[in-house]
Amino acid sequence: MNTHSAVAPRLYIEPEESKVVGLEESKVVNTHTSRGTTFHFY
């Protein structure tokens, strides 16, 4: 599900990617806190 590499803002806005946001939410938050505004989805 690497549709968006560094487009986290879109994931939060787009309902279609809600599933990815929900599943990777914890990772996103951790990455956001560590890297600032750089989001990496694996």
mmCIF file of N, CA and C in Angstrom:
data_model
loop_
_atom_site.group_PDB
_atom_site.id
_atom_site.type_symbol
_atom_site.label_atom_id
_atom_site.label_comp_id
_atom_site.label_asym_id
_atom_site.label_seq_id
_atom_site.Cartn_x
_atom_site.Cartn_y
_atom_site.Cartn_z
ATOM 1 N N MET A 1 0.837 -1.203 0.000
ATOM 2 C CA MET A 1 0.000 0.000 0.000
ATOM 3 C C MET A 1 0.872 1.254 0.000
ATOM 4 N N ASN A 2 1.879 1.271 -0.858
ATOM 5 C CA ASN A 2 2.757 2.427 -0.910
ATOM 6 C C ASN A 2 2.282 3.404 -1.971
ATOM 7 N N THR A 3 0.983 3.763 -1.878
ATOM 8 C CA THR A 3 0.428 4.687 -2.854
ATOM 9 C C THR A 3 0.998 6.077 -2.640
ATOM 10 N N HIS A 4 1.120 6.451 -1.373
ATOM 11 C CA HIS A 4 1.672 7.769 -1.055
ATOM 12 C C HIS A 4 2.937 7.597 -0.229
ATOM 13 N N SER A 5 4.053 8.045 -0.766
ATOM 14 C CA SER A 5 5.317 7.882 -0.058
ATOM 15 C C SER A 5 5.481 8.952 1.011
ATOM 16 N N ALA A 6 5.457 10.199 0.593
ATOM 17 C CA ALA A 6 5.672 11.284 1.562
ATOM 18 C C ALA A 6 4.512 12.275 1.517
ATOM 19 N N VAL A 7 3.320 11.739 1.297
ATOM 20 C CA VAL A 7 2.154 12.617 1.222
ATOM 21 C C VAL A 7 1.198 12.281 2.360
ATOM 22 N N ALA A 8 1.652 12.520 3.558
ATOM 23 C CA ALA A 8 0.838 12.212 4.732
ATOM 24 C C ALA A 8 -0.404 13.092 4.830
ATOM 25 N N PRO A 9 -0.274 14.398 4.585
ATOM 26 C CA PRO A 9 -1.436 15.297 4.676
ATOM 27 C C PRO A 9 -2.601 14.777 3.842
ATOM 28 N N ARG A 10 -2.297 14.231 2.675
ATOM 29 C CA ARG A 10 -3.346 13.703 1.809
ATOM 30 C C ARG A 10 -4.050 12.530 2.483
ATOM 31 N N LEU A 11 -3.258 11.694 3.150
ATOM 32 C CA LEU A 11 -3.827 10.520 3.805
ATOM 33 C C LEU A 11 -4.840 10.919 4.854
ATOM 34 N N TYR A 12 -4.558 12.014 5.528
ATOM 35 C CA TYR A 12 -5.477 12.461 6.576
ATOM 36 C C TYR A 12 -6.740 13.065 5.972
ATOM 37 N N ILE A 13 -6.614 13.633 4.764
ATOM 38 C CA ILE A 13 -7.747 14.317 4.136
ATOM 39 C C ILE A 13 -8.588 13.346 3.310
ATOM 40 N N GLU A 14 -7.925 12.509 2.535
ATOM 41 C CA GLU A 14 -8.643 11.606 1.629
ATOM 42 C C GLU A 14 -9.272 10.441 2.386
ATOM 43 N N PRO A 15 -10.595 10.297 2.275
ATOM 44 C CA PRO A 15 -11.328 9.205 2.916
ATOM 45 C C PRO A 15 -10.877 7.843 2.388
ATOM 46 N N GLU A 16 -10.462 7.797 1.120
ATOM 47 C CA GLU A 16 -10.067 6.535 0.510
ATOM 48 C C GLU A 16 -8.857 5.945 1.228
ATOM 49 N N GLU A 17 -7.998 6.826 1.740
ATOM 50 C CA GLU A 17 -6.789 6.362 2.406
ATOM 51 C C GLU A 17 -6.993 6.258 3.910
ATOM 52 N N SER A 18 -8.248 6.370 4.344
ATOM 53 C CA SER A 18 -8.539 6.299 5.774
ATOM 54 C C SER A 18 -8.068 4.970 6.353
ATOM 55 N N LYS A 19 -8.211 3.910 5.566
ATOM 56 C CA LYS A 19 -7.798 2.586 6.026
ATOM 57 C C LYS A 19 -6.298 2.592 6.333
ATOM 58 N N VAL A 20 -5.523 3.155 5.414
ATOM 59 C CA VAL A 20 -4.070 3.195 5.604
ATOM 60 C C VAL A 20 -3.724 4.044 6.814
ATOM 61 N N VAL A 21 -4.408 5.169 6.960
ATOM 62 C CA VAL A 21 -4.157 6.052 8.091
ATOM 63 C C VAL A 21 -4.470 5.348 9.407
ATOM 64 N N GLY A 22 -5.564 4.611 9.419
ATOM 65 C CA GLY A 22 -5.962 3.910 10.637
ATOM 66 C C GLY A 22 -4.963 2.823 11.004
ATOM 67 N N LEU A 23 -4.501 2.091 9.988
ATOM 68 C CA LEU A 23 -3.579 0.993 10.254
ATOM 69 C C LEU A 23 -2.190 1.520 10.585
ATOM 70 N N GLU A 24 -1.775 2.552 9.868
ATOM 71 C CA GLU A 24 -0.422 3.065 10.048
ATOM 72 C C GLU A 24 -0.410 4.315 10.919
ATOM 73 N N GLU A 25 -1.514 4.556 11.606
ATOM 74 C CA GLU A 25 -1.621 5.785 12.388
ATOM 75 C C GLU A 25 -0.511 5.882 13.420
ATOM 76 N N SER A 26 -0.302 4.791 14.155
ATOM 77 C CA SER A 26 0.723 4.794 15.196
ATOM 78 C C SER A 26 2.091 5.073 14.590
ATOM 79 N N LYS A 27 2.406 4.399 13.478
ATOM 80 C CA LYS A 27 3.698 4.593 12.831
ATOM 81 C C LYS A 27 3.827 6.022 12.318
ATOM 82 N N VAL A 28 2.728 6.550 11.785
ATOM 83 C CA VAL A 28 2.739 7.908 11.250
ATOM 84 C C VAL A 28 3.040 8.908 12.362
ATOM 85 N N VAL A 29 2.380 8.728 13.490
ATOM 86 C CA VAL A 29 2.584 9.637 14.617
ATOM 87 C C VAL A 29 4.023 9.576 15.102
ATOM 88 N N ASN A 30 4.534 8.354 15.222
ATOM 89 C CA ASN A 30 5.908 8.182 15.685
ATOM 90 C C ASN A 30 6.900 8.804 14.699
ATOM 91 N N THR A 31 6.673 8.548 13.419
ATOM 92 C CA THR A 31 7.553 9.091 12.399
ATOM 93 C C THR A 31 7.457 10.610 12.380
ATOM 94 N N HIS A 32 6.242 11.113 12.554
ATOM 95 C CA HIS A 32 6.016 12.551 12.534
ATOM 96 C C HIS A 32 6.761 13.210 13.687
ATOM 97 N N THR A 33 6.731 12.577 14.840
ATOM 98 C CA THR A 33 7.386 13.138 16.019
ATOM 99 C C THR A 33 8.903 13.093 15.864
ATOM 100 N N SER A 34 9.384 12.048 15.211
ATOM 101 C CA SER A 34 10.832 11.871 15.097
ATOM 102 C C SER A 34 11.409 12.675 13.935
ATOM 103 N N ARG A 35 10.718 12.642 12.798
ATOM 104 C CA ARG A 35 11.274 13.268 11.609
ATOM 105 C C ARG A 35 10.628 14.616 11.305
ATOM 106 N N GLY A 36 9.714 15.058 12.129
ATOM 107 C CA GLY A 36 9.090 16.353 11.903
ATOM 108 C C GLY A 36 7.942 16.257 10.923
ATOM 109 N N THR A 37 8.206 16.558 9.659
ATOM 110 C CA THR A 37 7.134 16.530 8.671
ATOM 111 C C THR A 37 7.406 15.474 7.601
ATOM 112 N N THR A 38 8.339 14.585 7.866
ATOM 113 C CA THR A 38 8.662 13.531 6.905
ATOM 114 C C THR A 38 7.962 12.250 7.295
ATOM 115 N N PHE A 39 7.058 11.789 6.435
ATOM 116 C CA PHE A 39 6.284 10.585 6.744
ATOM 117 C C PHE A 39 6.701 9.451 5.818
ATOM 118 N N HIS A 40 6.968 8.305 6.403
ATOM 119 C CA HIS A 40 7.343 7.144 5.599
ATOM 120 C C HIS A 40 6.399 5.989 5.892
ATOM 121 N N PHE A 41 5.738 5.505 4.846
ATOM 122 C CA PHE A 41 4.807 4.393 5.012
ATOM 123 C C PHE A 41 5.434 3.115 4.462
ATOM 124 N N TYR A 42 5.471 2.097 5.293
ATOM 125 C CA TYR A 42 6.054 0.832 4.845
ATOM 126 C C TYR A 42 4.964 -0.216 4.721
#
